[in-house]
PDB file of C-alpha atoms in Angstrom:
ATOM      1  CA  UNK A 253      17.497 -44.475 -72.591  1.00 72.00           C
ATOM      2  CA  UNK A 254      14.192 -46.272 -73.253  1.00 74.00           C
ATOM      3  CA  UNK A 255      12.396 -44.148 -71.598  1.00 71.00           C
ATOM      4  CA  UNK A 256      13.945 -41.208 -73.588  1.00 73.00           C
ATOM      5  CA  UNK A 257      13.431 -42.728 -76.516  1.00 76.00           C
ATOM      6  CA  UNK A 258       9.507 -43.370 -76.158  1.00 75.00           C
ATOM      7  CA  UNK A 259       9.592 -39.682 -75.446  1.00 72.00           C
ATOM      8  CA  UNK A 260      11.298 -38.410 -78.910  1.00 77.00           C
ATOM      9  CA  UNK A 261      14.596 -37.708 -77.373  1.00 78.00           C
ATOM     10  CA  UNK A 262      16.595 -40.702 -78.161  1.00 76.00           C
ATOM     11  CA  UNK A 263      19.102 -38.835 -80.531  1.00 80.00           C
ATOM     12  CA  UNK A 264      19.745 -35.675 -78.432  1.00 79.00           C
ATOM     13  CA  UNK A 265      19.963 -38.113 -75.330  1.00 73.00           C
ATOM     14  CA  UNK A 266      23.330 -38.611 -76.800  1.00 75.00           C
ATOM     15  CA  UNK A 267      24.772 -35.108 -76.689  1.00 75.00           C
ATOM     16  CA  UNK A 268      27.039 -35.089 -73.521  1.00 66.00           C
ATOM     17  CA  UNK A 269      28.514 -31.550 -73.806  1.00 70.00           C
ATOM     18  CA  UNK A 270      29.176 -28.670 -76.389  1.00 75.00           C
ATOM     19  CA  UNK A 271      32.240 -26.800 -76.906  1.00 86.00           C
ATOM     20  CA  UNK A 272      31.132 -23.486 -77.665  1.00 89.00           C
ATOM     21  CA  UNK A 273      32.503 -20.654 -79.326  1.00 91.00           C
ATOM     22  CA  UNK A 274      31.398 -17.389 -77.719  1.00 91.00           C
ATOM     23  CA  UNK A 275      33.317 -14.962 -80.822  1.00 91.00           C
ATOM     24  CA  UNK A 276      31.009 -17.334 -83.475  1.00 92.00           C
ATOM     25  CA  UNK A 277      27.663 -17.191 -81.319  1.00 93.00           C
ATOM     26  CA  UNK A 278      28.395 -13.694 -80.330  1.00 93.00           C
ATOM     27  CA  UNK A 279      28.701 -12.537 -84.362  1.00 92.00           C
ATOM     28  CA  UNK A 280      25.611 -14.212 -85.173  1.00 95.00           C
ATOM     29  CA  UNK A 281      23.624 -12.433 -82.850  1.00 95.00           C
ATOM     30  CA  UNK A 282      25.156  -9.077 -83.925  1.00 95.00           C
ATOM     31  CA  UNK A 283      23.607  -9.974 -87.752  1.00 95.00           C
ATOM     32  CA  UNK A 284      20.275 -11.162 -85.790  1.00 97.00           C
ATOM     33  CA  UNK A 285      17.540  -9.077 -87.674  1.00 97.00           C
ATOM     34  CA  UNK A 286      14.418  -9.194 -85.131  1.00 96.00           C
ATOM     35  CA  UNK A 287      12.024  -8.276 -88.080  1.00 96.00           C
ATOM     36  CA  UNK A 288      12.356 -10.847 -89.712  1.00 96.00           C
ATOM     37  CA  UNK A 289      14.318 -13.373 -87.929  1.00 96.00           C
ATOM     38  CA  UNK A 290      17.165 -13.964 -90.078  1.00 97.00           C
ATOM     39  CA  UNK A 291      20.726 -13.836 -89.800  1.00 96.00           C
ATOM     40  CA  UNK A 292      21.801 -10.860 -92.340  1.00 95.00           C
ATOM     41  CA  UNK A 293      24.944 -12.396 -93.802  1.00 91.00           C
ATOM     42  CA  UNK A 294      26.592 -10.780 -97.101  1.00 89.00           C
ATOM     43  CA  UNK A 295      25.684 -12.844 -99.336  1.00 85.00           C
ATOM     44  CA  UNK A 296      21.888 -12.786 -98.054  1.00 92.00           C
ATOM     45  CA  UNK A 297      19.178 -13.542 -95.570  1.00 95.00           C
ATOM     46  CA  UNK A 298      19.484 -17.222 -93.846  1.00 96.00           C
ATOM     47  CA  UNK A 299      18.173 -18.443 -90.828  1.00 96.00           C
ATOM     48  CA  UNK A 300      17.475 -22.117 -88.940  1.00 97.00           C
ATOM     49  CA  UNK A 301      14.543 -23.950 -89.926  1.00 97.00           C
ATOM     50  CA  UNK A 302      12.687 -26.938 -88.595  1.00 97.00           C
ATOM     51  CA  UNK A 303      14.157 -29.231 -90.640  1.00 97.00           C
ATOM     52  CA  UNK A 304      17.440 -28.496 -89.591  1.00 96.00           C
ATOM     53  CA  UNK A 305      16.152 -28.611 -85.845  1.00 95.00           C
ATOM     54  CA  UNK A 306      15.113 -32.488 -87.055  1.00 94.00           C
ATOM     55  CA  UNK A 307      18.602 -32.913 -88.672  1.00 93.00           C
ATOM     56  CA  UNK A 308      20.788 -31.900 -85.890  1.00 93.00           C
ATOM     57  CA  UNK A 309      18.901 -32.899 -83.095  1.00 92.00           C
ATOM     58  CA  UNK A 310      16.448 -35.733 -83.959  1.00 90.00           C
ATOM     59  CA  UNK A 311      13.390 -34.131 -82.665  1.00 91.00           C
ATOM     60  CA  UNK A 312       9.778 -33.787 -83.728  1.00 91.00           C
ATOM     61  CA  UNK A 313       8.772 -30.757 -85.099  1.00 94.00           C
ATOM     62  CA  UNK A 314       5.422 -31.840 -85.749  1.00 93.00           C
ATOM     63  CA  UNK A 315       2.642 -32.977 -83.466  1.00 90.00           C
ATOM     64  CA  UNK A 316       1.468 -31.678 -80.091  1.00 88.00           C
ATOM     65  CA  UNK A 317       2.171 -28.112 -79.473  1.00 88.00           C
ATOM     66  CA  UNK A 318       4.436 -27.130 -76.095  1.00 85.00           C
ATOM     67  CA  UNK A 319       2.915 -24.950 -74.206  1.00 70.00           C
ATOM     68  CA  UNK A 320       5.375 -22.113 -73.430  1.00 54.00           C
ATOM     69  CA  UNK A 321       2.789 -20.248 -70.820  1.00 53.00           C
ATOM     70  CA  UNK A 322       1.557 -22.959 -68.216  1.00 57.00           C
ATOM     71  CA  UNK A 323       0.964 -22.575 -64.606  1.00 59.00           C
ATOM     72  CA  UNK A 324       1.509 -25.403 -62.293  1.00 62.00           C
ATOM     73  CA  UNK A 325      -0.883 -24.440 -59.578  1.00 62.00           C
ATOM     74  CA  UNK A 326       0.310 -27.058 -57.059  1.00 68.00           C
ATOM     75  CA  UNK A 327       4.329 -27.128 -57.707  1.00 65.00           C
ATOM     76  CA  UNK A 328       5.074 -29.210 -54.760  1.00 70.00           C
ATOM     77  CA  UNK A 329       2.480 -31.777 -55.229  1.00 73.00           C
ATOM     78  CA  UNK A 330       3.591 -32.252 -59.230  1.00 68.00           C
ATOM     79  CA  UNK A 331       7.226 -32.489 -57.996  1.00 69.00           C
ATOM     80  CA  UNK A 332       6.260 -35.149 -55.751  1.00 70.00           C
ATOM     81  CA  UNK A 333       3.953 -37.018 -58.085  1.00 70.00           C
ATOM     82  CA  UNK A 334       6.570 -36.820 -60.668  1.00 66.00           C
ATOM     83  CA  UNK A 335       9.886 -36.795 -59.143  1.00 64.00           C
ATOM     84  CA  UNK A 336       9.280 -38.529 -55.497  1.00 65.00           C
ATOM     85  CA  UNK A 337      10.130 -35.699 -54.030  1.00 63.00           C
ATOM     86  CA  UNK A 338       8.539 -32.420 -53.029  1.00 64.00           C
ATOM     87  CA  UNK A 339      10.316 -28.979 -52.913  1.00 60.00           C
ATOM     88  CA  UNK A 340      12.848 -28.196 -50.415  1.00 60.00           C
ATOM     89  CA  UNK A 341      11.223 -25.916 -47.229  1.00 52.00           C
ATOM     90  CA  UNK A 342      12.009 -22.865 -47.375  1.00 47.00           C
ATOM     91  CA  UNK A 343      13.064 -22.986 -51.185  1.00 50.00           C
ATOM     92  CA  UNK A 344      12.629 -19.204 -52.757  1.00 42.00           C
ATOM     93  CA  UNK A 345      11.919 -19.917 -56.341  1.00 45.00           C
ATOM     94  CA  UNK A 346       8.540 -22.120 -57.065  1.00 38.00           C
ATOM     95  CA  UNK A 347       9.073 -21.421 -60.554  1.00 39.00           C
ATOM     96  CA  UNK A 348      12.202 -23.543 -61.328  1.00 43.00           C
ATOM     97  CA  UNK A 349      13.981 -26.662 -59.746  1.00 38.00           C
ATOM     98  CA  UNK A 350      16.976 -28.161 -60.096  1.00 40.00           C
ATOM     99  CA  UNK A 351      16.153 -31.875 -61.746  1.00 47.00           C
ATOM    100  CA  UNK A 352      19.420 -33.761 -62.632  1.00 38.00           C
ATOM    101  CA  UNK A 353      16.987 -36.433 -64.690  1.00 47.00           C
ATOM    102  CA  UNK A 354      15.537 -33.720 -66.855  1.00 63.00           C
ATOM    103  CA  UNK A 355      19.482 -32.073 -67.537  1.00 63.00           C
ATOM    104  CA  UNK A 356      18.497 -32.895 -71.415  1.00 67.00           C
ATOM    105  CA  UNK A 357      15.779 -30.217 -71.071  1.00 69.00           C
ATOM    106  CA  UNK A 358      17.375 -27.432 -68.881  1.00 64.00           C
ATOM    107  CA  UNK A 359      20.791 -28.292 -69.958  1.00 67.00           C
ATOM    108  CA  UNK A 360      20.816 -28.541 -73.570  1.00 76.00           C
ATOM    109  CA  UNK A 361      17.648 -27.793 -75.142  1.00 81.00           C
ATOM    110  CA  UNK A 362      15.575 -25.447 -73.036  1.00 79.00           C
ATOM    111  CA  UNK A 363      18.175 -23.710 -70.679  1.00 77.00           C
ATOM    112  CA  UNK A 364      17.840 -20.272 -69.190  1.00 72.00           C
ATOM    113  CA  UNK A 365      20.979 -18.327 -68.611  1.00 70.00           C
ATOM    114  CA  UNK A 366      22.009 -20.562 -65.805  1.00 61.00           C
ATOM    115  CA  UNK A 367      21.715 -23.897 -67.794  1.00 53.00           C
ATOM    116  CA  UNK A 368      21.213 -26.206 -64.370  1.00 55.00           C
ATOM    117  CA  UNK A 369      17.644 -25.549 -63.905  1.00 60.00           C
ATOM    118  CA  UNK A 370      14.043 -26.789 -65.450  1.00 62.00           C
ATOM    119  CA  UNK A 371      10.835 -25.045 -65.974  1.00 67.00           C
ATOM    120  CA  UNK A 372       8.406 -26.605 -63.907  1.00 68.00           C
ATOM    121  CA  UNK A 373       6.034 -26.345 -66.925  1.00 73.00           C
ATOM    122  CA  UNK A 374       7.676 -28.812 -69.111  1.00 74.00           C
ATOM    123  CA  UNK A 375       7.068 -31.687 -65.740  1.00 72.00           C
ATOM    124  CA  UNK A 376       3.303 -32.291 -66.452  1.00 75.00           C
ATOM    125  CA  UNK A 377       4.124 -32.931 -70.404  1.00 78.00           C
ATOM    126  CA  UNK A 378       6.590 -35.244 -69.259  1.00 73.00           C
ATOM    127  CA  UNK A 379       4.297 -37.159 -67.344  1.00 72.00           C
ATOM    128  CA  UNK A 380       3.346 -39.951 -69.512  1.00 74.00           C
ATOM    129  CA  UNK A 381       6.806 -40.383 -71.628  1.00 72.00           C
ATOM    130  CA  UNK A 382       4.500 -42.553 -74.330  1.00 76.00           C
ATOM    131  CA  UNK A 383       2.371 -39.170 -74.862  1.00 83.00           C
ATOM    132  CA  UNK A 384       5.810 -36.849 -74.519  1.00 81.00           C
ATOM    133  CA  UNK A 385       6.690 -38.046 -77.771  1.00 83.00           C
ATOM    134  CA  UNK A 386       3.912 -37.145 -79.491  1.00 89.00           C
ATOM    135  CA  UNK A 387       4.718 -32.889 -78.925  1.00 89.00           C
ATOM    136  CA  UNK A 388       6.715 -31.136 -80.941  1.00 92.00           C
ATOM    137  CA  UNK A 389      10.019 -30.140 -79.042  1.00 91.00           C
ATOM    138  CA  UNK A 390      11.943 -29.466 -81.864  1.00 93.00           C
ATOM    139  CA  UNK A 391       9.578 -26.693 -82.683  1.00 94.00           C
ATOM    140  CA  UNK A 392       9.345 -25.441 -78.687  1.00 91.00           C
ATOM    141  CA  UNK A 393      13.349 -25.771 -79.387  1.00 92.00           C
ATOM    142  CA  UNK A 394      13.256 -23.195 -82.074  1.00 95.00           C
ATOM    143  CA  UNK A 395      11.065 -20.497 -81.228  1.00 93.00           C
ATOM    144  CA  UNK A 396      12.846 -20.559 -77.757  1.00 91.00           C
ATOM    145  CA  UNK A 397      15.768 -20.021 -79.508  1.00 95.00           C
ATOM    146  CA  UNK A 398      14.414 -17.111 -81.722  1.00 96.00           C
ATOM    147  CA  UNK A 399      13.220 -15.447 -78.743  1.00 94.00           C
ATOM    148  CA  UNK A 400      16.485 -15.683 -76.717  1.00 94.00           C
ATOM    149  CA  UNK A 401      18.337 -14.192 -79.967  1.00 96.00           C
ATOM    150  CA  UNK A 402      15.512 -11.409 -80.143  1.00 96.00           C
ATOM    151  CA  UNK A 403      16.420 -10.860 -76.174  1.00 94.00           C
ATOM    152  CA  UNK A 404      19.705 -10.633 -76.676  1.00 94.00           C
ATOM    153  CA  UNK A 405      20.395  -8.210 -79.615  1.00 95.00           C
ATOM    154  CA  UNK A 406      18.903  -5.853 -76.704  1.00 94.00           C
ATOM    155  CA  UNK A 407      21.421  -2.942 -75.872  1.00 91.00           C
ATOM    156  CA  UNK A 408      22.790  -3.914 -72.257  1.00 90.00           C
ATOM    157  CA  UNK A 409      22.378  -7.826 -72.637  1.00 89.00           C
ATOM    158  CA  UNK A 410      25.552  -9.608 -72.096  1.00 85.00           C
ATOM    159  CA  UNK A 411      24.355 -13.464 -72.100  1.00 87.00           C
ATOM    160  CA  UNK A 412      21.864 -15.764 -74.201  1.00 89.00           C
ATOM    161  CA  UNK A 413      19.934 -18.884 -72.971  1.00 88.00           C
ATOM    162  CA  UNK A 414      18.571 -21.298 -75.717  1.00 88.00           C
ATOM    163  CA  UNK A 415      19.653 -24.362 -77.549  1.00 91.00           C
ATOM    164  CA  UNK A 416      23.109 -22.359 -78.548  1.00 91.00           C
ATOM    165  CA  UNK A 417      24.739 -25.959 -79.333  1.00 91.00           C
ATOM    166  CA  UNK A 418      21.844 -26.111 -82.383  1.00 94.00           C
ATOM    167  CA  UNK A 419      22.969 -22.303 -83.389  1.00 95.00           C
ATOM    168  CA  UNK A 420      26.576 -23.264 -83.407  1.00 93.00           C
ATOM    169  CA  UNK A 421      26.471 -26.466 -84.991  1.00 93.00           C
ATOM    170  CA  UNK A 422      23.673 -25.017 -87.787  1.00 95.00           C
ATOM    171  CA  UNK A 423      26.381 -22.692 -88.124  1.00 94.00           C
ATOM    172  CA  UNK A 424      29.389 -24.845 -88.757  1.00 92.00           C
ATOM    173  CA  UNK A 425      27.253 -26.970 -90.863  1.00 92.00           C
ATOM    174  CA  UNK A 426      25.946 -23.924 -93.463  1.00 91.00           C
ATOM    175  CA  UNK A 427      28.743 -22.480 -93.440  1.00 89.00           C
ATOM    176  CA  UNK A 428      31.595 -24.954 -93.029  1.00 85.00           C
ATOM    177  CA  UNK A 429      33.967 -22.549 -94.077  1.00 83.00           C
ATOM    178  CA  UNK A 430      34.028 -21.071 -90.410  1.00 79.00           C
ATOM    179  CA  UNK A 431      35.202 -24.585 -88.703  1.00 75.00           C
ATOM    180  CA  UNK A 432      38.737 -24.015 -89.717  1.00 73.00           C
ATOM    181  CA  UNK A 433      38.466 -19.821 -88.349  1.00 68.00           C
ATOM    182  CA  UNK A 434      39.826 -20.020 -84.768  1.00 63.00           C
ATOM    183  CA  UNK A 435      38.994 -17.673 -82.656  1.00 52.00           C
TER     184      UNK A 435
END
C-alpha cells in the first residue's frame, strides 16, 4: 500500500471487485453519441468528466501525460528489470503479460476485454513509483474509457474494455434514481 500510495493510487488500491450490471452499462452505450461524447439522455446531453474521475476514484487528472502509444523495444529485458522476471520462452504475445502486482491497472482501471492482462507500456512509467504519481491516470482513465465506448457502439461489437466500474458507479451516482431499477 505505500508503495501505491507514492504512486497516486492509494484510493482505488481499495476497490476489490465490482458488481456490474450488464442491462445498465449496456443502455448507456446504446445513448453513446461518438460526436460528441455524451450520453444522450431525455432530459439532455451528460457525460463523465475529470472531476468525477477524481471523485470516484482518487486519481490525478492533472500532471504528466500517459502515453497511450509507447513501444517497449526490449520487452523481456524491462520485465526483468522491473518484475525479476523475464518472459516465458516460447510466450506468443510480447505485447501483454499477465502481472498479478499491477491487477489495479489491467484489472480495474486499464483492462482490455480480458481484464487479467497489462500493457507492457504502462511498466516503464511505473518504474520509479515516486515519479508514477506525478502522471495523470485519471485522465489516461477517461479517454480510455471514451474510446472503448466509441468501439463499442460499433455494429457487431458484443463486449467493452475500460474502467466500466467508473461508468457504472458515475451512473448510479447522477442518476441515483436507477439504484433501486433491478434488472
Amino acid at each position: 500500500m505505500p508503495y501505491l500510495r507514492l504512486a497516486g493510487f492509494g484510493d482505488v488500491a481499495l476497490i476489490r471487485r465490482f458488481d456490474l450490471r450488464p442491462n445498465l452499462l449496456s443502455a448507456l452505450v446504446e445513448r453513446w453519441c461518438t460526436e460528441t461524447h455524451t450520453f444522450i439522455m431525455l432530459c439532455g446531453e451528460c457525460t463523465i468528466t475529470l472531476e468525477d474521475v477524481a471523485m470516484q476514484l482518487g486519481l490525478r487528472v492533472d500532471g504528466a501525460v500517459v502515453m497511450g502509444r509507447s513501444k517497449v523495444l526490449e520487452p523481456s529485458v524491462v520485465c526483468h528489470r522491473l518484475l525479476g522476471r523475464s518472459l516465458r520462452d516460447g510466450e506468443q504475445n510480447f505485447t501483454c503479460l499477465t502481472l498479478a502486482w499491477l491487477r489495479l491497472i489491467g484489472g480495474v482501471l486499464l483492462p482490455n476485454n480480458t481484464s487479467n492482462r497489462v500493457h507492457l507500456k504502462y511498466l516503464p512509467l511505473l518504474e520509479d513509483f515516486s515519479r508514477a504519481g506525478s502522471y495523470s491516470w485519471g485522465s489516461a482513465v477517461l479517454a480510455a474509457l471514451y474510446y472503448e465506448l466509441c468501439h463499442a457502439t460499433k455494429h457487431g461489437v458484443s463486449n467493452m474494455a475500460g474502467c466500466l466500474g467508473l461508468l457504472q458507479s458515475w451512473t448510479l451516482y447522477r442518476m441515483p434514481f436507477l439504484a433501486a431499477i433491478r434488472h
